[in-house]
Coordinates of C-alpha atoms in Angstrom, one line a residue:
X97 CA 24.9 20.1 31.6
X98 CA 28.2 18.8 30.8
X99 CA 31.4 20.6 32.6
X100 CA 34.5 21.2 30.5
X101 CA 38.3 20.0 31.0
X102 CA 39.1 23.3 32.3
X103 CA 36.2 23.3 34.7
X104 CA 37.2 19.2 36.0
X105 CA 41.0 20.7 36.2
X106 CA 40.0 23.7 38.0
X107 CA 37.4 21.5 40.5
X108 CA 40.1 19.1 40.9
X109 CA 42.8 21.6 41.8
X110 CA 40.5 23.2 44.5
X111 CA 40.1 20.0 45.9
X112 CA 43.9 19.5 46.0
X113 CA 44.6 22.6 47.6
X114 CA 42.3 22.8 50.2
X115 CA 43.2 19.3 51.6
X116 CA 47.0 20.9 51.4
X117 CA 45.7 24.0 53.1
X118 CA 44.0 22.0 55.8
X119 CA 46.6 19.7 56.3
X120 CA 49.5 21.6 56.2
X121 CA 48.1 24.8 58.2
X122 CA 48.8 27.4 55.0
X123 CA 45.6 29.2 54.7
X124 CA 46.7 31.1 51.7
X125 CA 46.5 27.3 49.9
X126 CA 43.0 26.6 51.4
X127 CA 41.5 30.1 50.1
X128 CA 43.2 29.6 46.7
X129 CA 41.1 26.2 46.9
X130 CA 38.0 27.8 48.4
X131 CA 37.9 30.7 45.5
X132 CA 38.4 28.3 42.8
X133 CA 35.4 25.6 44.3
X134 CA 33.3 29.3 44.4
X135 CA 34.2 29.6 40.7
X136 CA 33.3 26.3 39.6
X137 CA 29.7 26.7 42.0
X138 CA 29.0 30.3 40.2
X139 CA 29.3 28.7 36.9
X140 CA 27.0 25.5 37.4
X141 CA 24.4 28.7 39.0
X142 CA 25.0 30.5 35.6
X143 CA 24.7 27.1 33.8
X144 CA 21.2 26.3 35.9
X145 CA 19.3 29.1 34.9
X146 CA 16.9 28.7 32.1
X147 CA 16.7 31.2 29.4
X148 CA 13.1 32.1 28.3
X149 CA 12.7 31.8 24.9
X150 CA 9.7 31.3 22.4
X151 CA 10.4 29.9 19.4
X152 CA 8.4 29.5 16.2
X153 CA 8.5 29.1 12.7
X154 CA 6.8 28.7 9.6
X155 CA 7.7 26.8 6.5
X156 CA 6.6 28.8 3.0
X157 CA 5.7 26.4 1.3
X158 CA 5.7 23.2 3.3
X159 CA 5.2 20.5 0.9
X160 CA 7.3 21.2 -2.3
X161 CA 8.6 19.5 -5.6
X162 CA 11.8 17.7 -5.7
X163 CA 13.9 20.6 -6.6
X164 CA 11.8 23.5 -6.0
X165 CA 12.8 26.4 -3.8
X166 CA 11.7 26.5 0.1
X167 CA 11.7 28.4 2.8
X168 CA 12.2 28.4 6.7
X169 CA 11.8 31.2 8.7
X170 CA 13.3 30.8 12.3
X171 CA 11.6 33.5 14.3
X172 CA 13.1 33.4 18.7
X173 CA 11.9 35.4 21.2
X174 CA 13.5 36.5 24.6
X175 CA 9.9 36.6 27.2
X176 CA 12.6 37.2 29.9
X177 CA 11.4 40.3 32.0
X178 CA 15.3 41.4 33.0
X179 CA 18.2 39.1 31.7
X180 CA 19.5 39.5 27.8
X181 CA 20.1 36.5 26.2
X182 CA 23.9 36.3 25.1
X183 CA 23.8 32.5 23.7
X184 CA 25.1 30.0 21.2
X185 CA 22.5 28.6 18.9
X186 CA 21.9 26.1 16.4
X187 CA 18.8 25.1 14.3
X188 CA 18.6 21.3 12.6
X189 CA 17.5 21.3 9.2
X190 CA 17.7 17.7 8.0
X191 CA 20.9 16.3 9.3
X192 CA 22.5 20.1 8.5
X193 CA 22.9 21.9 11.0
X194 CA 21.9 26.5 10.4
X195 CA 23.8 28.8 13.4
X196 CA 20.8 31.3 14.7
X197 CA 22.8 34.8 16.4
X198 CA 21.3 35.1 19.6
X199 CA 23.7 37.3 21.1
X200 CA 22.4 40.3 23.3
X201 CA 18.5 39.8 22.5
X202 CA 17.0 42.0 25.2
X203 CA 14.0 40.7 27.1
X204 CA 11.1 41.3 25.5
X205 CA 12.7 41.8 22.0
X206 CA 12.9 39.4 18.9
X207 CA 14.9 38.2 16.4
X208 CA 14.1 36.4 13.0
X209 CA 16.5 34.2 10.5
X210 CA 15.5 32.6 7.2
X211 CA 17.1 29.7 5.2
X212 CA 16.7 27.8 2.4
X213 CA 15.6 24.1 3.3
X214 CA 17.6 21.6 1.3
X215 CA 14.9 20.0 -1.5
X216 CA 16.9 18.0 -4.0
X217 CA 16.1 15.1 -2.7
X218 CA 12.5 13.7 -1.8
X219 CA 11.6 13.0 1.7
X220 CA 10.1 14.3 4.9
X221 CA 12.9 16.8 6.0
X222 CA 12.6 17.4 9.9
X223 CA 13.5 20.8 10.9
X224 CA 14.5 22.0 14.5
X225 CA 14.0 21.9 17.7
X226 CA 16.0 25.2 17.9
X227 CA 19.6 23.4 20.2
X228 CA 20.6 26.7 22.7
X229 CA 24.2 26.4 24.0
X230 CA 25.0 28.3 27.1
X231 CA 28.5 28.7 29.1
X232 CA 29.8 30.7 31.8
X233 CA 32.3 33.1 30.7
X234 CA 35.2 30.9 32.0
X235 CA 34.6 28.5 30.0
X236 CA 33.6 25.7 32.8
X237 CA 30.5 24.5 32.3
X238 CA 28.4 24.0 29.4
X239 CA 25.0 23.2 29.2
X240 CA 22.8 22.3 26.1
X241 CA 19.0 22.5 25.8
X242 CA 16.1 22.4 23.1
X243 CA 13.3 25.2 22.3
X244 CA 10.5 24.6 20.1
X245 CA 9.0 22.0 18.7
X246 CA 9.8 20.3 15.3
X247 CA 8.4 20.8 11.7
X248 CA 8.3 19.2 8.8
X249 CA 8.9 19.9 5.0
X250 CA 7.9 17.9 2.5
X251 CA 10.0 17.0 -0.6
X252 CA 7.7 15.4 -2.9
X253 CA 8.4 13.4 -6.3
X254 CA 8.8 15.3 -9.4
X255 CA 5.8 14.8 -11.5
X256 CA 6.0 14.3 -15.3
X257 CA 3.4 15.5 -17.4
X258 CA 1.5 12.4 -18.9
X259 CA -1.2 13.5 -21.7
X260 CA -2.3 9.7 -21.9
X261 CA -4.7 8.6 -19.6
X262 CA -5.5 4.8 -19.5
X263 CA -9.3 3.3 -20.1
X264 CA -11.7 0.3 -19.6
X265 CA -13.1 -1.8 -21.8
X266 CA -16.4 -1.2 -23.1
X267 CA -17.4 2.2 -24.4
X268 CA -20.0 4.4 -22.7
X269 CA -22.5 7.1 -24.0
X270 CA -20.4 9.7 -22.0
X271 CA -17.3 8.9 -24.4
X272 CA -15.6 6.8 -21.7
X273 CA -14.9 3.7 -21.2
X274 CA -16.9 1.2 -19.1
X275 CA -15.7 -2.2 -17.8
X276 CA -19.5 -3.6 -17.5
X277 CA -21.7 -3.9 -20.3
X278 CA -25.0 -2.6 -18.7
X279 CA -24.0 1.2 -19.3
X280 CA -22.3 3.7 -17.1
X281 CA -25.0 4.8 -13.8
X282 CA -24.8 1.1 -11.5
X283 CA -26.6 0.6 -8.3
X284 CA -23.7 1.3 -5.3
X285 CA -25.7 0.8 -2.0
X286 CA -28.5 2.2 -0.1
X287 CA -28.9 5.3 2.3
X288 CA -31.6 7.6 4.0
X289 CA -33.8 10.0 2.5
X290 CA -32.8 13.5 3.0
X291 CA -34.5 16.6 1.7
X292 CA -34.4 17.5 -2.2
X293 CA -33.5 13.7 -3.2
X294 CA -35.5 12.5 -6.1
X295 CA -38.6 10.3 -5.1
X296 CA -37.7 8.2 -8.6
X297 CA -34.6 7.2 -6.9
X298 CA -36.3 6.0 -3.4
X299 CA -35.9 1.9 -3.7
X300 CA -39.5 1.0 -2.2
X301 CA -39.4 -2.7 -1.2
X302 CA -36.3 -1.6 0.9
X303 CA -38.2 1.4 2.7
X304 CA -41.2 -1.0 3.8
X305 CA -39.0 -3.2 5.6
X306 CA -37.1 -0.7 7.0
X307 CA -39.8 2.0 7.8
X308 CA -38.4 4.8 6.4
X309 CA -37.7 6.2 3.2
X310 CA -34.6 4.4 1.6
X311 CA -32.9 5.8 -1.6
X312 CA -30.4 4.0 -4.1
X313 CA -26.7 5.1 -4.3
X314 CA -25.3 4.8 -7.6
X315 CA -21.7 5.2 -9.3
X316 CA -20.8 6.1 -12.4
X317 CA -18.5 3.3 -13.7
X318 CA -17.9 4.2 -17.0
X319 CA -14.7 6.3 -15.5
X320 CA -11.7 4.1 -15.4
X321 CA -10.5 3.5 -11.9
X322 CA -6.7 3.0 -11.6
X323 CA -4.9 1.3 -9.1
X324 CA -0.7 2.3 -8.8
X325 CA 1.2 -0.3 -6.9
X326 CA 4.4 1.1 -5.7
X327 CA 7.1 -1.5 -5.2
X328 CA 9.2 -0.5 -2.3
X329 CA 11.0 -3.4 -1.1
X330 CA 14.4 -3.2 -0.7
X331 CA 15.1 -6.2 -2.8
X332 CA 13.6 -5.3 -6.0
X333 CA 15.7 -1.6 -5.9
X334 CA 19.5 -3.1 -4.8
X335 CA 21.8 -0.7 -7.1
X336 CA 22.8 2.2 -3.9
X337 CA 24.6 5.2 -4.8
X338 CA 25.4 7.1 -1.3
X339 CA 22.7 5.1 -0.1
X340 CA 19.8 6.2 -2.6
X341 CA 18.2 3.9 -4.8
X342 CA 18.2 5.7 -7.6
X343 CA 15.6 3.1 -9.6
X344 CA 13.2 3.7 -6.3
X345 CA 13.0 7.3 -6.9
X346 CA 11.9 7.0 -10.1
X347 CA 9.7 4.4 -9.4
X348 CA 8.4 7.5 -6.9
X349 CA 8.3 9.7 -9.7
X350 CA 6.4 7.4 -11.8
X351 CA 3.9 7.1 -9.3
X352 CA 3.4 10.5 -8.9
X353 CA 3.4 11.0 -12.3
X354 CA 0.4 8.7 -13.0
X355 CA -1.7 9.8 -9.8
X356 CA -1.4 13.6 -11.0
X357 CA -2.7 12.7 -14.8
X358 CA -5.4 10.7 -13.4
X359 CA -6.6 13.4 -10.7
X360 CA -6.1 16.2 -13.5
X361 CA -8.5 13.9 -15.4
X362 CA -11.1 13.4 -12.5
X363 CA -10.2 9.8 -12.3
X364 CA -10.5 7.3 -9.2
X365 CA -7.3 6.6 -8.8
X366 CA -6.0 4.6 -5.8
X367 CA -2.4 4.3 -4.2
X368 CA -0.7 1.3 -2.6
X369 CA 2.6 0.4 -1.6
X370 CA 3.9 -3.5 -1.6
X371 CA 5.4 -3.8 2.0
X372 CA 4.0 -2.0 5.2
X373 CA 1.8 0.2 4.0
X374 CA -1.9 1.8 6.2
X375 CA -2.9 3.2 2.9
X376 CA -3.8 6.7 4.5
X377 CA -2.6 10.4 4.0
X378 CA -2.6 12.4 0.6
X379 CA -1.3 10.9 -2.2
X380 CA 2.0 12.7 -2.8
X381 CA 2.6 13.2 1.1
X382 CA 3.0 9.2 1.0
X383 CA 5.2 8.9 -1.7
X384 CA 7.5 12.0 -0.3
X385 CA 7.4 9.9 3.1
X386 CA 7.6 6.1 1.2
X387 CA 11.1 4.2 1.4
X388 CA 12.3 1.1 1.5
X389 CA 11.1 -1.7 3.0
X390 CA 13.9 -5.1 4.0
X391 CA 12.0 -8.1 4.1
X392 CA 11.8 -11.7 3.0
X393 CA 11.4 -12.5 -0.5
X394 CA 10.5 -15.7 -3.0
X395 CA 8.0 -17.5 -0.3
X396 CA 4.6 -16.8 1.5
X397 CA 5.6 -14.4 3.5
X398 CA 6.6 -12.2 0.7
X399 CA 4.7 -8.8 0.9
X400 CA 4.2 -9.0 -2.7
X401 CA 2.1 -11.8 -2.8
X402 CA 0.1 -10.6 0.2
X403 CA -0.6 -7.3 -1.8
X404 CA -1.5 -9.2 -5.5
X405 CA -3.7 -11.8 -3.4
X406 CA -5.7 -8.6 -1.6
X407 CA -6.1 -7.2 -5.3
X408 CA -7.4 -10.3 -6.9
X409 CA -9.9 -10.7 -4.5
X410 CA -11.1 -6.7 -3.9
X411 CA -11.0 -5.6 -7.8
X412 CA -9.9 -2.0 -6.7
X413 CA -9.8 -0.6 -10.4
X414 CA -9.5 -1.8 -13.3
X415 CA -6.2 -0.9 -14.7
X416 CA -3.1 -1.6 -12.2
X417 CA -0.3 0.0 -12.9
X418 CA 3.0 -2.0 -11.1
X419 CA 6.3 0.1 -10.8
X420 CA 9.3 -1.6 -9.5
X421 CA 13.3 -2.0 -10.0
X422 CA 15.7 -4.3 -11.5
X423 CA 15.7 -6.7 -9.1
X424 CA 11.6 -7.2 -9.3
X425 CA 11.9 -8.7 -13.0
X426 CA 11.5 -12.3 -12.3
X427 CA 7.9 -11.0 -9.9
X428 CA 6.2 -10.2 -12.9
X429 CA 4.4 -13.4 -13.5
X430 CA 2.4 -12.1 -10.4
X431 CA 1.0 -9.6 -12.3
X432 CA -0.4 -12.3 -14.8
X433 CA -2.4 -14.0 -12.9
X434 CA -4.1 -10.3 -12.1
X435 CA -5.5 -10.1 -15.6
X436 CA -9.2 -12.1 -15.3
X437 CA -9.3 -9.0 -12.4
X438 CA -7.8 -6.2 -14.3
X439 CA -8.7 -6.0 -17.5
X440 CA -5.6 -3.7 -18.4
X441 CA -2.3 -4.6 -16.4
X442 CA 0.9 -2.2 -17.0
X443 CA 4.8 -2.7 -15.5
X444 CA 7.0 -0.2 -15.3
X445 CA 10.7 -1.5 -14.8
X446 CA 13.5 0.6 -14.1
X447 CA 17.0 0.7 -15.2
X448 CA 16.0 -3.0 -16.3
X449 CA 18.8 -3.1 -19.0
X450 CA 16.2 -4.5 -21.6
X451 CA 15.9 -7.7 -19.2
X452 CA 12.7 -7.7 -19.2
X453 CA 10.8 -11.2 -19.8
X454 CA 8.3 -10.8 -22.5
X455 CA 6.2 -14.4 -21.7
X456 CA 3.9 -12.4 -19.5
X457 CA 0.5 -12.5 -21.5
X458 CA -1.5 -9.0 -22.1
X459 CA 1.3 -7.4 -19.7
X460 CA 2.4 -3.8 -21.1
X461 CA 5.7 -3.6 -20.0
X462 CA 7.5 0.0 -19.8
X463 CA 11.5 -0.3 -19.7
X464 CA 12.8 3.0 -18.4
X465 CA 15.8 4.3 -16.9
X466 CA 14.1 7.0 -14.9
X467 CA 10.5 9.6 -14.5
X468 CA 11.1 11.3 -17.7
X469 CA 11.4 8.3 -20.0
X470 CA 9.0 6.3 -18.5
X471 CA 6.6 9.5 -19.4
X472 CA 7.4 9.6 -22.9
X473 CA 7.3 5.8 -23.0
X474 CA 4.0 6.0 -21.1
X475 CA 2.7 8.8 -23.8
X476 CA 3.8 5.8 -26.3
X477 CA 1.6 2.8 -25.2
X478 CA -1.5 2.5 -28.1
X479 CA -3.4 0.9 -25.9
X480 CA -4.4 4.4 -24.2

């Protein structure tokens, strides 16, 4: 509740004249002063009552392309019993903020707005709460409050279409590749028997020191598994342009480019970012939320080397695929000494210049000033 200059001129002159009215014995001064203070007192009891309203609304679609049409659709309720609603509303849609008419909405009745939500850039866009603006009709006291709870649209990275998909090393009966030489079906682990498992497949040795009926888990290892590491600290993207990072959101795009080609070929493909990253969520929902990270660079604390260290010592896959920005291009020797762990190593450097050192043994390295020409320089790589 905030009161207005008109409303702290009009308090403060009632105060004036009813000391004068008192002191001075005029009582035509004093009841000037008294109606005013009654004036200011109605309009902080018009500003203190609450207007019932439900508020809801629905994104169609909620997680879009960069650049794709969406979507919301505001709808407010009055669940007053007697009072219309004659306000001054205001929905937040990013940082941009959508006027919503609310003037004369009968209790019980409804009314609905739609709007476009702003997608040409990637990103989570936040959207309400719904910001209701009431005043008395002097103009004394306003008072601001929030409806509805928030929701969220999500902007994701365009996607390029890649028709190469990278492989292994060693080539399996299935027509894939295979990174161990003993075929493509390996032993995984070891769980219960459950109904309509094959009894060829129960490991006994296992079972008679358990007690029960153990069978083998086994994984098919002739599919390539590729691992896309994301480089999101600030230092390798530091060209801005109205604060964006132009080299970053291709890097994004990238990303997203490689995890769709490797889903659309039923792939194992895993996603991880260099700096503060839990590795959970969808993978496009975490590269519309990814952005950059400001940290130390060039010693051990470097997120970079945390992240390479973790991959040499798990194997997650084995082709990594490293996307980062201009200011990355002296990192790369981290990705050699990745190769006696992945067999197939691949950087993709943006708006590099052609900088790019080529000392890095069995490193494929992609120069690309954004998505699209990293795709057709992708498409390009023999080795696939």
């Amino acid at each position: 509740m905030t009161i207005t200059a008109r409303g702290i001129g009009l308090l403060a002159g009632a105060a004036l004249l009813l000391a004068a009215g008192f002191r001075f014995g005029y009582p035509e001064l004093a009841l000037l002063g008294a109606t005013a203070a009654i004036a200011v007192a109605c309009a902080a009891g018009n500003a203190a009552w609450r207007p019932r309203l439900d508020v809801s609304r629905v994104a169609d679609p909620d997680r879009v392309g960069r650049g794709e049409p969406a979507t919301m659709t505001l709808t407010v309720r009055n669940s007053a019993r007697l009072r219309s609603a004659n306000l001054i509303a205001e929905d937040r849609c990013g940082s941009r903020p959508v006027p919503v008419p609310l003037l004369r909405l009968r209790p019980g009745r409804d009314t609905t707005v739609s709007y476009p939500v702003p997608t040409h850039r990637r990103g989570v866009i936040a959207v309400g709460p719904l910001r209701v603006t009431g005043r008395d009709a002097l103009g004394l006291i306003v008072v601001a409050r929030s409806h509805g709870r928030t929701a969220q649209v999500w902007v994701h990275p365009r996607i390029h279409l890649l028709s190469a998909v990278p492989s292994g090393v060693s080539r399996s009966l299935e027509g894939r590749h295979d990174k161990v030489p003993q075929g493509s079906i390996t032993f995984d682990s070891l769980r219960e028997y459950v109904v309509g498992d094959e009894l060829r497949r129960v490991h006994w040795r296992s079972s008679a020191k358990v007690g029960e009926l153990m069978v083998r888990e086994q994984v098919d290892t002739s599919l390539p598994r590729i691992v896309v590491l994301l480089d999101n600290r600030a230092g390798a993207h530091p060209d801005r342009t109205d604060g964006i990072a132009e080299t970053f959101e291709s890097a994004c795009e990238a990303a997203a480019s490689v995890v769709a080609a490797a889903r659309r070929e039923d792939l194992p493909v895993t996603l991880l970012l260099v700096a503060d990253d839990d590795g959970t969520g969808e993978f496009l929902d975490r590269l519309a939320a990814a952005d950059l990270v400001s940290g130390p660079r060039g010693d051990d604390r470097d997120p970079l080397r945390t992240v390479t260290l973790r991959l040499r010592q798990e194997r997650l896959g084995d082709t990594l695929v490293f996307l980062t920005g201009p200011g990355a291009r002296a990192d790369l020797g981290y990705l050699g000494a990745l190769r006696p762990a992945y067999p197939s190593v691949v950087a993709g450097v943006f708006a590099a210049g052609g900088q790019t050192p080529g000392a890095v043994s069995g490193l494929v390295v992609i120069d690309a000033a954004d998505g699209a020409e990293f795709a057709a320089e992708w498409d390009g790589v023999r080795r696939w």
